[in-house]
Coordinates of C-alpha atoms in Angstrom, one line a residue:
M1466 CA 5.5 -5.9 4.7
A1467 CA 3.0 -4.4 7.1
I1468 CA 3.0 -7.5 9.2
E1469 CA 6.8 -7.6 9.3
E1470 CA 6.9 -3.9 10.2
M1471 CA 4.4 -4.3 13.0
G1472 CA 6.4 -7.1 14.4
I1473 CA 3.4 -9.5 14.3
S1474 CA 4.8 -12.2 12.1
A1475 CA 4.7 -14.9 14.8
E1476 CA 0.9 -14.0 15.3
I1477 CA -0.3 -14.1 11.8
E1478 CA -0.3 -17.2 9.7
T1479 CA 0.9 -16.6 6.2
K1480 CA -0.2 -18.7 3.3
I1481 CA 1.4 -18.6 -0.1
V1482 CA -1.3 -19.0 -2.7
T1483 CA -1.5 -18.9 -6.6
V1484 CA -3.3 -16.0 -8.1
S1485 CA -3.9 -15.2 -11.8
R1486 CA -1.2 -12.9 -13.3
Q1487 CA -1.5 -10.2 -16.0
D1488 CA 0.9 -12.5 -18.2
G1489 CA -1.7 -15.4 -18.0
S1490 CA 0.2 -17.5 -15.5
G1491 CA -1.1 -18.6 -12.2
G1492 CA -4.8 -19.1 -11.6
P1493 CA -7.4 -19.6 -8.9
D1494 CA -6.1 -21.5 -5.8
A1495 CA -8.4 -23.7 -3.7
D1496 CA -6.4 -22.8 -0.7
N1497 CA -6.9 -19.0 -1.3
P1498 CA -9.9 -17.8 0.9
H1499 CA -10.3 -14.5 -0.9
P1500 CA -13.8 -14.7 -2.6
E1501 CA -12.1 -13.5 -5.9
H1502 CA -9.0 -15.6 -5.5
K1503 CA -6.8 -12.4 -5.2
V1504 CA -4.5 -11.3 -2.3
P1505 CA -4.5 -10.3 0.6
A1506 CA -7.0 -11.8 2.7
L1507 CA -7.0 -12.0 6.5
A1508 CA -9.1 -14.2 8.8
V1509 CA -9.7 -12.8 12.4
D1510 CA -11.8 -14.9 14.6
G1511 CA -13.6 -16.7 11.8
V1512 CA -14.1 -13.4 9.8
L1513 CA -12.6 -12.9 6.5
V1514 CA -11.3 -9.4 5.7
T1515 CA -10.0 -8.5 2.2
E1516 CA -8.5 -5.6 0.6
R1517 CA -5.3 -4.1 1.7
A1518 CA -6.7 -0.7 3.2
A1519 CA -9.2 -2.7 5.4
I1520 CA -6.6 -5.1 6.5
L1521 CA -4.2 -2.3 7.6
A1522 CA -6.9 -0.4 9.4
L1523 CA -8.0 -3.4 11.3
L1524 CA -4.5 -4.5 12.2
S1525 CA -4.0 -1.0 13.6
E1526 CA -7.0 -1.6 15.8
L1527 CA -6.1 -5.1 16.8
Y1528 CA -2.4 -4.3 17.5
P1529 CA -2.5 -0.6 18.6
D1530 CA 0.9 -0.6 20.2
A1531 CA 2.6 -2.0 17.1
P1532 CA 5.0 0.1 15.1
T1533 CA 3.2 1.6 12.1
A1534 CA -0.2 1.2 13.8
I1535 CA -2.4 4.3 13.9
P1536 CA -5.4 3.1 16.2
P1537 CA -8.6 4.8 16.9
G1538 CA -8.1 7.9 19.1
H1539 CA -4.5 8.5 17.6
P1540 CA -4.1 12.0 16.5
D1541 CA -3.3 10.9 12.9
R1542 CA -6.1 8.4 12.7
G1543 CA -8.1 10.6 10.3
P1544 CA -5.2 11.2 7.9
F1545 CA -4.1 7.6 8.1
L1546 CA -7.7 6.4 7.0
M1547 CA -7.5 9.0 4.4
W1548 CA -4.3 7.7 2.9
L1549 CA -5.5 4.1 3.0
A1550 CA -8.7 5.2 1.1
Y1551 CA -6.7 7.5 -1.3
Y1552 CA -4.5 4.5 -2.2
A1553 CA -7.5 2.2 -2.9
G1554 CA -9.6 4.8 -4.5
V1555 CA -7.0 7.0 -6.5
A1556 CA -3.6 5.8 -6.6
E1557 CA -4.0 2.3 -7.5
P1558 CA -6.7 3.1 -10.1
L1559 CA -4.4 5.7 -11.6
I1560 CA -1.5 3.3 -11.9
M1561 CA -3.7 0.5 -13.4
G1562 CA -5.4 3.1 -15.8
M1563 CA -1.5 4.0 -16.8
V1564 CA -0.7 0.4 -17.2
C1565 CA -4.0 -0.3 -19.4
E1566 CA -3.3 2.9 -21.2
V1567 CA -6.7 4.5 -20.5
A1568 CA -5.3 7.1 -17.9
D1569 CA -5.6 9.9 -20.5
N1570 CA -9.3 9.2 -21.0
P1571 CA -11.3 12.4 -19.8
V1572 CA -13.7 10.3 -17.7
W1573 CA -10.7 8.5 -16.2
V1574 CA -8.8 11.8 -15.3
T1575 CA -12.1 13.4 -14.0
T1576 CA -12.8 10.6 -11.6
Y1577 CA -9.2 9.6 -10.5
R1578 CA -7.2 12.8 -11.6
D1579 CA -3.7 12.0 -13.1
M1580 CA -0.4 11.1 -12.2
P1581 CA 0.9 14.8 -11.8
A1582 CA -2.2 15.5 -9.4
M1583 CA -1.1 12.4 -7.3
A1584 CA 2.5 13.6 -7.3
A1585 CA 1.4 17.0 -6.2
R1586 CA -0.7 15.3 -3.3
L1587 CA 2.2 13.4 -2.3
E1588 CA 4.6 16.3 -2.4
A1589 CA 2.3 18.5 -0.3
A1590 CA 1.9 15.7 2.3
L1591 CA 5.7 15.3 2.4
E1592 CA 6.5 18.9 2.7
G1593 CA 8.6 19.3 5.7
R1594 CA 8.5 15.9 6.9
D1595 CA 9.8 12.4 6.1
Y1596 CA 6.7 10.5 6.0
L1597 CA 3.0 11.0 5.0
L1598 CA 1.8 11.5 8.6
E1599 CA 2.8 14.2 11.0
T1600 CA 3.7 11.7 13.6
G1601 CA 6.0 9.7 11.3
F1602 CA 6.1 6.4 9.5
S1603 CA 3.0 4.2 9.3
A1604 CA 1.4 1.5 7.3
A1605 CA 0.0 4.3 5.0
D1606 CA 3.7 4.8 3.7
L1607 CA 4.0 1.1 3.2
L1608 CA 0.8 1.0 1.2
M1609 CA 1.4 4.2 -1.0
A1610 CA 5.0 3.2 -1.7
S1611 CA 4.0 -0.5 -2.6
P1612 CA 3.2 0.0 -6.2
F1613 CA 6.6 1.7 -7.0
Q1614 CA 8.3 -1.3 -5.4
W1615 CA 6.9 -3.5 -8.3
N1616 CA 7.9 -0.9 -10.9
R1617 CA 10.2 1.9 -10.0
D1618 CA 9.3 3.6 -13.3
W1619 CA 5.9 4.4 -11.8
L1620 CA 7.4 6.6 -9.1
P1621 CA 6.7 10.2 -9.9
K1622 CA 9.9 12.0 -10.8
S1623 CA 10.2 14.3 -7.7
P1624 CA 13.1 14.7 -5.3
V1625 CA 10.7 14.7 -2.4
I1626 CA 8.9 11.7 -3.4
E1627 CA 11.9 9.8 -4.5
A1628 CA 13.6 10.5 -1.2
W1629 CA 10.4 9.3 0.8
F1630 CA 10.4 6.2 -1.4
E1631 CA 14.0 5.5 -0.6
R1632 CA 13.3 6.0 3.1
V1633 CA 10.5 3.5 3.1
T1634 CA 12.3 1.1 1.0
A1635 CA 15.3 1.2 3.3
R1636 CA 13.6 0.2 6.4
P1637 CA 14.9 -3.1 7.8
A1638 CA 11.6 -4.9 7.6
V1639 CA 11.0 -4.0 4.1
Q1640 CA 14.4 -4.9 3.1
A1641 CA 13.8 -8.3 4.8
V1642 CA 10.6 -9.1 2.9
I1643 CA 12.3 -8.1 -0.3
A1644 CA 15.2 -10.3 0.4
R1645 CA 12.7 -13.3 1.3
D1646 CA 10.6 -12.6 -1.8
N1647 CA 13.8 -12.7 -3.9
A1648 CA 15.3 -15.8 -2.4

């Protein structure tokens, strides 16, 4: 979705690969360059970059004028990087812990917090604004909203968060990707 939002689809070659799925379907794909046969993976000038947060940060540097990009020197660069790291280090593990039914474990909660803490963090960031960053919509919004596009039941029950999610999901590029994926 970020590539679509950034308007760089024509410059990025996308490959559809098979990955192992939680239901046991799928499996490693010889065409998948990711060392763990996951997605995403991006090759830039012969260098492989994996993990969504790293790819989004890199794309913001490579395409600084693209919509959603928060390149070095931008006033929201620090908060942008924080949200990318927060997704990878807190939000995704929290959701996976919930799915695996270990999110109530005291060690888990001490390390990653819990869904109410994540909801409070999102609500605080969205107070008085439409998106996570002061300057508006960015790839950080796409990343933080992404797990809730897979399962809306995971979305914290908060009018502020639900309205933010609806704004992110309603974006034309997001709708185009959803339509393409569902075709």
